[in-house]
Coordinates of C-alpha atoms in Angstrom, one line a residue:
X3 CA 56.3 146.4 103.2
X4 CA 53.6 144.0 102.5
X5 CA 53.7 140.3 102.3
X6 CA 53.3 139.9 98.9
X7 CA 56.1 142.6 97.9
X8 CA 58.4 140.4 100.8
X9 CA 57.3 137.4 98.7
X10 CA 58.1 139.4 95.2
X11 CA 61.3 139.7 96.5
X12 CA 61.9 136.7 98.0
X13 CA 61.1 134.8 94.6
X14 CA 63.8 137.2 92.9
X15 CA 66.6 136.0 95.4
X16 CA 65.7 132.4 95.0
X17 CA 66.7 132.7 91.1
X18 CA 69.5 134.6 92.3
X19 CA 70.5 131.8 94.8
X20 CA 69.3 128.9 91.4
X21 CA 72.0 130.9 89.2
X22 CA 74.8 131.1 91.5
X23 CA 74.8 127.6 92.4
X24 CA 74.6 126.3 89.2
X25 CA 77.8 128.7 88.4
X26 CA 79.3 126.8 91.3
X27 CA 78.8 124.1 89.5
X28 CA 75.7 122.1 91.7
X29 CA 72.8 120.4 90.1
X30 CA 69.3 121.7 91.9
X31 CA 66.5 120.8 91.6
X32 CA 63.3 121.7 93.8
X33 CA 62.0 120.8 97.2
X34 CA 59.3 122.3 99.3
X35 CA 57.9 125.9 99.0
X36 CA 54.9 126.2 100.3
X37 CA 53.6 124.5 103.5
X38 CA 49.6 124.4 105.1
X39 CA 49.2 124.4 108.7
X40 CA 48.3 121.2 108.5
X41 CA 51.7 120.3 106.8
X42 CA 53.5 122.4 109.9
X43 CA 51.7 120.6 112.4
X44 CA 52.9 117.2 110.7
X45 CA 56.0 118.0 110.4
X46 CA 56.1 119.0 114.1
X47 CA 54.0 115.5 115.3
X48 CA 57.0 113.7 113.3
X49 CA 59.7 115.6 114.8
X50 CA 61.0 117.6 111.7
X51 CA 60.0 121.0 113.4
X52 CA 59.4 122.7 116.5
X53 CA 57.1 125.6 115.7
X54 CA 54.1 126.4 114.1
X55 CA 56.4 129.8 113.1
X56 CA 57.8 128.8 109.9
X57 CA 58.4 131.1 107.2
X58 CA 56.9 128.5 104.6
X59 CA 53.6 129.0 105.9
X60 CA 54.3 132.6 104.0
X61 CA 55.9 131.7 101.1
X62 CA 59.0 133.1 102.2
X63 CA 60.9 130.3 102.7
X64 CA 62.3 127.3 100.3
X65 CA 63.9 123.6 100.3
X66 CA 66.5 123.0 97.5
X67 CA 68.1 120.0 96.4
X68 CA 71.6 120.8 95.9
X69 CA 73.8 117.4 94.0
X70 CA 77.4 117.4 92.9
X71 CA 79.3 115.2 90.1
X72 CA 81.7 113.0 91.6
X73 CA 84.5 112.1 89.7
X74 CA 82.6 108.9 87.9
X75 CA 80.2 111.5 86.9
X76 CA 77.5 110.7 89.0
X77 CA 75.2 113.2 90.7
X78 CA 75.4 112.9 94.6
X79 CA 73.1 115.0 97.0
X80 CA 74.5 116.8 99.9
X81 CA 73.7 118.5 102.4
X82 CA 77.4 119.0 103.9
X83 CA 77.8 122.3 105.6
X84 CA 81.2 123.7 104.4
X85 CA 80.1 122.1 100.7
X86 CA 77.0 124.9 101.1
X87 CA 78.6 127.6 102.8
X88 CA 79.4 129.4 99.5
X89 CA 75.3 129.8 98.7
X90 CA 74.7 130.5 102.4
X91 CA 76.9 133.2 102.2
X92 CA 75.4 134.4 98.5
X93 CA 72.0 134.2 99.8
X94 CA 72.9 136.2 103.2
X95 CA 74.8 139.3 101.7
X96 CA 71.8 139.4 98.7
X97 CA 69.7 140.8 101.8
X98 CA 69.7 141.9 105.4
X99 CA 66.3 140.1 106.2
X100 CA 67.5 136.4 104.3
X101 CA 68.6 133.8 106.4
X102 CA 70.2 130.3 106.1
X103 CA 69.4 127.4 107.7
X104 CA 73.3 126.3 107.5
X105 CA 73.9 129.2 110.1
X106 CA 71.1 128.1 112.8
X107 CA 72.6 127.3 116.4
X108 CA 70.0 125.1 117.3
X109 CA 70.4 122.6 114.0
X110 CA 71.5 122.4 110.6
X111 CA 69.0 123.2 108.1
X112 CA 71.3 123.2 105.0
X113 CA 69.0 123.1 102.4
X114 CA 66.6 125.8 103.5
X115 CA 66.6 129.5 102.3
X116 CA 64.7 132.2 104.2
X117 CA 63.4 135.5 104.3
X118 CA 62.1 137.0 107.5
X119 CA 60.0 140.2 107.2
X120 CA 60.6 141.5 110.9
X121 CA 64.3 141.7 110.2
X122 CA 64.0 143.7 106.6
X123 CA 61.2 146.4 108.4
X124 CA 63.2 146.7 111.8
X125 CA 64.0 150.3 112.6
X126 CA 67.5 150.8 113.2
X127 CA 69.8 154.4 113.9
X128 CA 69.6 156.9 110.6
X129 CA 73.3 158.7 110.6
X130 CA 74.2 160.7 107.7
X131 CA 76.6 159.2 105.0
X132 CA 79.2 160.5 102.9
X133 CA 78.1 163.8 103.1
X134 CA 74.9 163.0 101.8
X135 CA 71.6 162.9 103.7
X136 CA 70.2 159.2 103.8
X137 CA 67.0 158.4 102.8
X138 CA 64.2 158.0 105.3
X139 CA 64.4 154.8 106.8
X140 CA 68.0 153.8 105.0
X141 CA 70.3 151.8 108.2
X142 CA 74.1 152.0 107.8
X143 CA 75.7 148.9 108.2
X144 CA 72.5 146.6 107.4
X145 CA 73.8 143.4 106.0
X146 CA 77.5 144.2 106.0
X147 CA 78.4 140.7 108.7
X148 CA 77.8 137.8 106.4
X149 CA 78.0 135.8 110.2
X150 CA 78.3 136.4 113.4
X151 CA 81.0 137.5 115.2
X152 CA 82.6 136.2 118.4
X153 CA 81.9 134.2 121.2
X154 CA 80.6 131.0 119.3
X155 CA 80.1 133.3 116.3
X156 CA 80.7 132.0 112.8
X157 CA 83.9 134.2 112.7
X158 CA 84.9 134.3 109.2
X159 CA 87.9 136.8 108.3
X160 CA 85.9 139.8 106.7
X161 CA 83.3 139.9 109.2
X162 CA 85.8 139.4 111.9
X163 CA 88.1 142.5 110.6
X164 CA 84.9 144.3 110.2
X165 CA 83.9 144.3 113.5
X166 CA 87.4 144.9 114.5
X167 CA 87.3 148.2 112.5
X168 CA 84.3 149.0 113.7
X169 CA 85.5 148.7 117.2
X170 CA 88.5 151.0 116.5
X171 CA 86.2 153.3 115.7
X172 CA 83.9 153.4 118.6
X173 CA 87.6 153.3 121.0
X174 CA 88.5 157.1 118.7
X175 CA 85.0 158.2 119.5
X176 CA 85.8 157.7 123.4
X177 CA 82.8 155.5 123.4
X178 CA 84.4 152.9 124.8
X179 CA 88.3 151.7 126.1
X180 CA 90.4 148.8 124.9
X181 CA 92.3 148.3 127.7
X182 CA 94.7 146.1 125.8
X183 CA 95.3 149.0 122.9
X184 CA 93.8 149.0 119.5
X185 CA 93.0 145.9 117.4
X186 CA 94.9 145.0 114.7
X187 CA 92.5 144.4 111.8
X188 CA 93.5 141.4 110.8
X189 CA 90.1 139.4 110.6
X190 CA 91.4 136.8 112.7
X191 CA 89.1 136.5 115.9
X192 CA 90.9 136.0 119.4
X193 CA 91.0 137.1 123.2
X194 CA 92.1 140.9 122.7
X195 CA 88.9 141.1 120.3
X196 CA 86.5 139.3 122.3
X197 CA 87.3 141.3 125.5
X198 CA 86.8 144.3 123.3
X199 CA 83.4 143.1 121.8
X200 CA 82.4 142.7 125.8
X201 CA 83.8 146.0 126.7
X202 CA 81.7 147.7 124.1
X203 CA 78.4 145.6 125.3
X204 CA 79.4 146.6 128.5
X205 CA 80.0 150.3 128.3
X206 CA 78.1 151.3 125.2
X207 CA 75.0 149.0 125.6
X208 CA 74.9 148.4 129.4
X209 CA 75.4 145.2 129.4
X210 CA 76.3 143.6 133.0
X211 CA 76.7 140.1 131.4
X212 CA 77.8 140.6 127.6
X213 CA 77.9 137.7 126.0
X214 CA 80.6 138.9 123.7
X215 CA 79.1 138.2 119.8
X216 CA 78.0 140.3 117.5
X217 CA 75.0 139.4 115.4
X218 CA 74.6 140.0 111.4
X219 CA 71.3 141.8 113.0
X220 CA 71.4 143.1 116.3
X221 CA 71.4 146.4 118.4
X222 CA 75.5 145.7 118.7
X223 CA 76.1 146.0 114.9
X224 CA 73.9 149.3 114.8
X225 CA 75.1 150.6 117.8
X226 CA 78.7 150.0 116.5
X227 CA 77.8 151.4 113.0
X228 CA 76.8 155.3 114.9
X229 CA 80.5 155.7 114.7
X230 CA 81.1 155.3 110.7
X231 CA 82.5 158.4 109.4
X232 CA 80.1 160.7 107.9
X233 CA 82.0 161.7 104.7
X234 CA 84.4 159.2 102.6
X235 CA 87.4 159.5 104.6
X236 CA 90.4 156.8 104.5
X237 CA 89.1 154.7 107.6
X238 CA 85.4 154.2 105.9
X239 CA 87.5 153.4 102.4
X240 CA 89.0 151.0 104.8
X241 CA 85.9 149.3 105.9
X242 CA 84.9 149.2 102.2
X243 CA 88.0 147.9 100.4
X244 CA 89.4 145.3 102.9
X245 CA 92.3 144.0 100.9
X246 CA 93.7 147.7 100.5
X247 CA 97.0 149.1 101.7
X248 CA 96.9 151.8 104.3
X249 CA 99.1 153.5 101.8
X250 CA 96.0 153.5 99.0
X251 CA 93.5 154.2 101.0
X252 CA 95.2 157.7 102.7
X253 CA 96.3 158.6 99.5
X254 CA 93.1 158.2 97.4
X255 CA 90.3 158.7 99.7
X256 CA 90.3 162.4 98.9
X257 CA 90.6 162.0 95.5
X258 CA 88.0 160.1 95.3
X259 CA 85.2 162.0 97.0
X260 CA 86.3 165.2 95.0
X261 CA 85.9 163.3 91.6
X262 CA 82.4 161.9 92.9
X263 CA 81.6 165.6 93.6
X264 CA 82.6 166.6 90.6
X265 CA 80.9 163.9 88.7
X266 CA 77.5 164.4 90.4
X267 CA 77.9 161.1 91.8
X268 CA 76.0 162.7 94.7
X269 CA 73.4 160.0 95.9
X270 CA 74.6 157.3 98.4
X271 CA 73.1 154.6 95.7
X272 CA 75.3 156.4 92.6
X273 CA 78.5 156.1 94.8
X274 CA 78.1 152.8 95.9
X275 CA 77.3 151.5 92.2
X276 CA 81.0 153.5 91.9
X277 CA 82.9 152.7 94.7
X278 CA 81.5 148.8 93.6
X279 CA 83.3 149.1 90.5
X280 CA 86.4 151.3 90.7
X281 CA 86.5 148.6 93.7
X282 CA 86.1 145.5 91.3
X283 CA 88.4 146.9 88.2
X284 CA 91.5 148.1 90.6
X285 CA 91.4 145.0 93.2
X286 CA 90.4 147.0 96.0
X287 CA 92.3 150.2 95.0
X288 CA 95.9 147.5 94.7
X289 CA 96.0 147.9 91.1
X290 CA 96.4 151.2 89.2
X291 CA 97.7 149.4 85.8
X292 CA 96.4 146.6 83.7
X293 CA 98.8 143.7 84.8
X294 CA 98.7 142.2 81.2
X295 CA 101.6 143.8 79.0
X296 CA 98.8 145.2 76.6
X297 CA 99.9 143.3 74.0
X298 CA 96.3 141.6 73.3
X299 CA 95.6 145.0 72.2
X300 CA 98.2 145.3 69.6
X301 CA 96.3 146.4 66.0
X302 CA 92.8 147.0 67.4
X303 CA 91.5 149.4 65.2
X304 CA 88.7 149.7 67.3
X305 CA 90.4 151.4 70.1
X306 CA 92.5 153.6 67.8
X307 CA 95.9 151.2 67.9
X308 CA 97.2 152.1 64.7
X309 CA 100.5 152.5 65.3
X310 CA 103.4 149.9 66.3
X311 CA 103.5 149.4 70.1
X312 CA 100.7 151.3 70.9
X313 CA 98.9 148.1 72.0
X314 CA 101.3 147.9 75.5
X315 CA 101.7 151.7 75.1
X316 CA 97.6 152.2 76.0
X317 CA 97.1 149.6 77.7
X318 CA 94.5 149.5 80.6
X319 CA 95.4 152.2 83.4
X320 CA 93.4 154.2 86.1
X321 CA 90.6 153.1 88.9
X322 CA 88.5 152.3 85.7
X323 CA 90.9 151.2 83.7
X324 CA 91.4 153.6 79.9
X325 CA 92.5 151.0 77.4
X326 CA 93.9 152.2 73.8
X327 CA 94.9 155.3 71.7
X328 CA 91.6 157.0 71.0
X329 CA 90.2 156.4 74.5
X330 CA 93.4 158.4 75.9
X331 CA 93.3 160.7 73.4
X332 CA 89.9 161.4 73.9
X333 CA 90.1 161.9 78.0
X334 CA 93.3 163.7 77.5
X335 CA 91.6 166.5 75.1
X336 CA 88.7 166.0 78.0
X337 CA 91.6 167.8 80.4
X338 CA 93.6 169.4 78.6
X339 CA 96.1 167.2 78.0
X340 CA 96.3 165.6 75.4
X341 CA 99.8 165.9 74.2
X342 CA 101.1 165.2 77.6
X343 CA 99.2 162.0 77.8
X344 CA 99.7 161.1 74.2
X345 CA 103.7 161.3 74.9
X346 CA 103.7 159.6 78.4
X347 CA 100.2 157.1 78.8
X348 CA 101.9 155.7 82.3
X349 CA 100.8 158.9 83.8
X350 CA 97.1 158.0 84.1
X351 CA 98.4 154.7 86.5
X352 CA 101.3 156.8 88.3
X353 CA 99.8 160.2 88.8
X354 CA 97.3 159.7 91.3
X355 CA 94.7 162.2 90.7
X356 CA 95.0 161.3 86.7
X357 CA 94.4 157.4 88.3
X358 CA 91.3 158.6 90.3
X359 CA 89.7 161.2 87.4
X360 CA 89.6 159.3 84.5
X361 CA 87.4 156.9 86.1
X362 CA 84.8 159.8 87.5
X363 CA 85.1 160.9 83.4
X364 CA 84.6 157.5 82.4
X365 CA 81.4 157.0 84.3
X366 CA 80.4 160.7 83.0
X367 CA 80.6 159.6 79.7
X368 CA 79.1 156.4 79.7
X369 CA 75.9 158.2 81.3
X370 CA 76.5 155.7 84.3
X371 CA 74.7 157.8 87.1
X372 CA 71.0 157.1 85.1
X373 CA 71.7 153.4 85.5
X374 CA 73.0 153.9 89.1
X375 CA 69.8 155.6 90.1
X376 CA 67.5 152.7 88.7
X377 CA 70.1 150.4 90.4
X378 CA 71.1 148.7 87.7
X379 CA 74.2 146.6 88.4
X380 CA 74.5 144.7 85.5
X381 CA 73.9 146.8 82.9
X382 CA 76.5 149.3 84.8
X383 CA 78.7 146.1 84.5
X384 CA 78.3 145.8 81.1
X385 CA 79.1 149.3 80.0
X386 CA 82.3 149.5 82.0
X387 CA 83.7 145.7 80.9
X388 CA 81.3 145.2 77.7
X389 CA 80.5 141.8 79.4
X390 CA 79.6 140.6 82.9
X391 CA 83.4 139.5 84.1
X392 CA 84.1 139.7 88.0
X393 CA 79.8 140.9 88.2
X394 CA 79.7 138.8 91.7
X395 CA 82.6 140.7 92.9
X396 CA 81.2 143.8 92.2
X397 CA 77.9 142.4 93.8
X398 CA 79.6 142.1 96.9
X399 CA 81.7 145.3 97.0
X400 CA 78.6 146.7 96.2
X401 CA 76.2 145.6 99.1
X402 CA 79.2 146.4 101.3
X403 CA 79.3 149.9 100.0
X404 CA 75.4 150.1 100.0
X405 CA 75.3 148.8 103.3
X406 CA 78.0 151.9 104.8
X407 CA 76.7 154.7 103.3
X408 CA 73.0 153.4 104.1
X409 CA 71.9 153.5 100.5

C-alpha cells in the first residue's frame, strides 16, 4: 500500500475517532498534524521526543484536544488516561495498524492517534475460514486484542478471554500442554493463564525465556490464531459472541452456517457483515424474542397490525428480529407456513431453526449481500433497524468477526 492510500485512510479514521468522541460527549478541537524535520529535531532538543521516527513526519499521525464539561459547565482539557481509554480503544479496533499513545509502555501520549504502515502490510499465516478460501493476503485474527495480554499487558476482560480461548484451542490441537487443565474463559487474567501463555511461547514458539504477554500484533497472536476452526463451529461462535451461553452457541452454530449457505452468504466479508448483526439484534445470540411486550406496535398499519392484540402477538422475534402481521405472514408464505405461523407467531423465537432462518430470509430480501460486498455497514444498519441504533456495537462485533474469518 502506498503512503498516500495509508494517509487516505488514516484521515478517514480520524473523523471516525472526531465523531465518536463527540458522541461520548468531549469537546475537540485540533492540535498538531503535520511535523518538518526540523519540527522533530526540536521537539527532540526540548525533550518532547526521542526519535527522529515519528509518524507525523508522514501524515499519519495526529494531536487532539479532548475537553469535558464539568458540572459548572465549563470546558476542562484532559489528558487523564482512563477518561481516554474509551477513544483509545475506538481508534485501536477501527484498524490493526492504528495505535494509541495512551497504550505506550515507555510514556503516556494520550492525546496522540497513530497509524503505522509496517504493522497494516506485515505478512502474517493465511488459514482458511469458515469454509471459505481467504483472500490473498487476508490474516485471521488481525486486530481482534484491543491490548495486550499478560505479563504487564493491559489485560482487559475480552482480550483476556480471548486469548484464553485461543489457548484452549492450541491445548485440543496437542500444540501445546496446560499442565494445570484447561482455562476457564472467564476474561479475568491470573497465574493458571500466564503460565499457559509461557507454555505456549515455550513450546509453540521456542521460546527459552518467554516473557509471558501477548501483543495486539505479534507472532504469538498469529501463531495462536493457526488453530481457529476452519468452518463456523460452536467454539469459533464462541470466540465471536463472548457474552453467549454455551447452550446458544452448540445449539445454533449449525444452524447458522446452513442458513448462510443457503442464503449465499458465501464470502468471509458477507458473513461477517451477518454474524455483526444477528450478533447486534439478538445480544450475542442471548435473545431470541423482542423483550418489549410489543405493545408499541399495537395499530401500526404499516406493518399489517389490524387486528386487536396483534401488536404483542407479532412482536419482534428471531436472530433478526420479524416484527408485525404482514412481515410474518409474508415469511411464513416464504416457507410454507403461513397458517402455522399466523396461529402461533412464538414459534419463530422458540423453534430454533425458525429463530436462525428468518433472519438468513430477511437479509435475502432486503438484498443485503450487495451491500455486504461493498462493505457497507451503515447502510446494512439502516435496512435492518431503519436507523443507525446499537451501529457501534455492530462495528465492533463486526471487526471481531472480520478479524476470525480473515475477511
Amino acid at each position: 500500500m502506498s503512503l498516500l492510500r495509508h494517509q487516505s485512510a488514516f484521515m478517514l479514521h480520524v473523523a471516525e475517532l472526531i465523531r465518536k468522541a463527540s458522541e461520548l460527549g468531549f469537546h475537540i478541537s485540533g492540535g498538531e498534524l503535520y511535523r518538518t524535520t526540523e519540527q522533530q529535531a526540536l521537539h527532540i532538543k526540548n525533550g518532547r521526543s526521542t526519535t527522529m521516527n515519528s509518524q507525523h513526519l508522514k501524515r499519519l499521525a495526529v494531536d487532539l484536544n479532548f475537553f469535558k464539561e464539568t458540572p459548572t459547565g465549563e470546558l476542562q482539557l484532559t489528558y487523564d488516561v482512563e477518561d481516554l481509554r474509551p477513544l483509545g480503544e475506538f481508534w485501536e479496533n477501527l484498524d490493526s495498524a492504528n495505535r494509541w499513545g495512551g497504550n505506550w509502555n515507555s510514556f503516556k501520549d494520550t492525546p496522540h492517534f497513530e497509524r503505522r504502515e509496517n504493522l497494516a502490510d506485515a505478512p502474517q499465516p493465511v488459514p482458511v475460514a469458515a469454509g471459505v478460501p481467504t483472500s490473498a493476503g487476508s490474516r485471521r485474527g488481525a486486530g481482534i486484542l484491543s491490548g495486550s495480554v499478560g505479563n504487564q499487558g493491559a489485560n482487559r476482560r475480552d482480550d483476556v478471554e480471548t486469548v484464553q480461548r485461543l489457548l484452549n484451542l492450541c491445548a485440543e490441537a496437542g500444540r501445546i500442554q496446560i499442565d494445570e487443565g484447561k482455562l476457564n474463559p472467564d476474561g479475568a487474567f491470573g497465574n493458571k493463564t500466564l503460565n499457559a501463555i509461557r507454555a505456549f511461547q515455550r513450546s509453540a514458539l521456542g521460546d527459552q525465556a518467554p516473557q509471558g504477554r501477548v501483543e495486539p500484533v505479534s507472532r504469538e497472536l498469529a501463531s495462536l490464531c493457526e488453530s481457529l476452526p476452519t468452518a463456523l463451529t460452536p467454539t469459533l461462535l464462541a470466540l465471536l459472541y463472548l457474552r453467549a451461553g454455551d447452550k446458544d452457541v452448540n445449539e445454533l452454530a449449525e444452524k447458522i452456517a446452513r442458513t448462510m449457505a443457503n442464503r449465499a452468504i458465501d464470502s468471509p466479508l458477507r458473513q461477517a457483515h451477518f454474524l455483526a448483526q444477528i450478533g447486534h439484534e439478538s445480544g450475542e445470540l442471548r435473545f431470541r424474542e423482542e423483550i418489549a411486550s410489543g405493545e408499541a406496535y399495537e395499530g401500526r398499519a404499516d406493518l399489517g397490525n389490524t387486528q386487536p392484540g396483534d401488536g404483542r402477538r407479532f412482536k419482534g422475534r428471531g436472530l433478526i428480529q420479524l416484527t408485525g402481521r404482514a412481515n410474518y405472514t409474508e415469511y411464513g408464505r416464504a416457507i410454507n407456513r403461513e397458517a402455522e405461523l399466523l396461529a402461533k407467531p412464538e414459534l419463530v423465537a422458540s423453534d430454533p431453526a425458525l429463530c436462525v432462518d428468518v433472519a438468513g430470509w430477511f437479509w435475502a430480501k432486503r438484498g443485503l449481500n450487495e451491500l455486504a460486498d461493498r462493505d457497507e455497514l451503515t447502510a446494512i444498519t439502516r435496512r435492518i433497524n431503519g436507523g443507525l441504533n446499537g451501529l457501534e456495537d455492530r462495528r465492533r462485533l463486526y471487526q471481531r468477526a472480520r478479524s476470525l474469518l480473515g475477511a
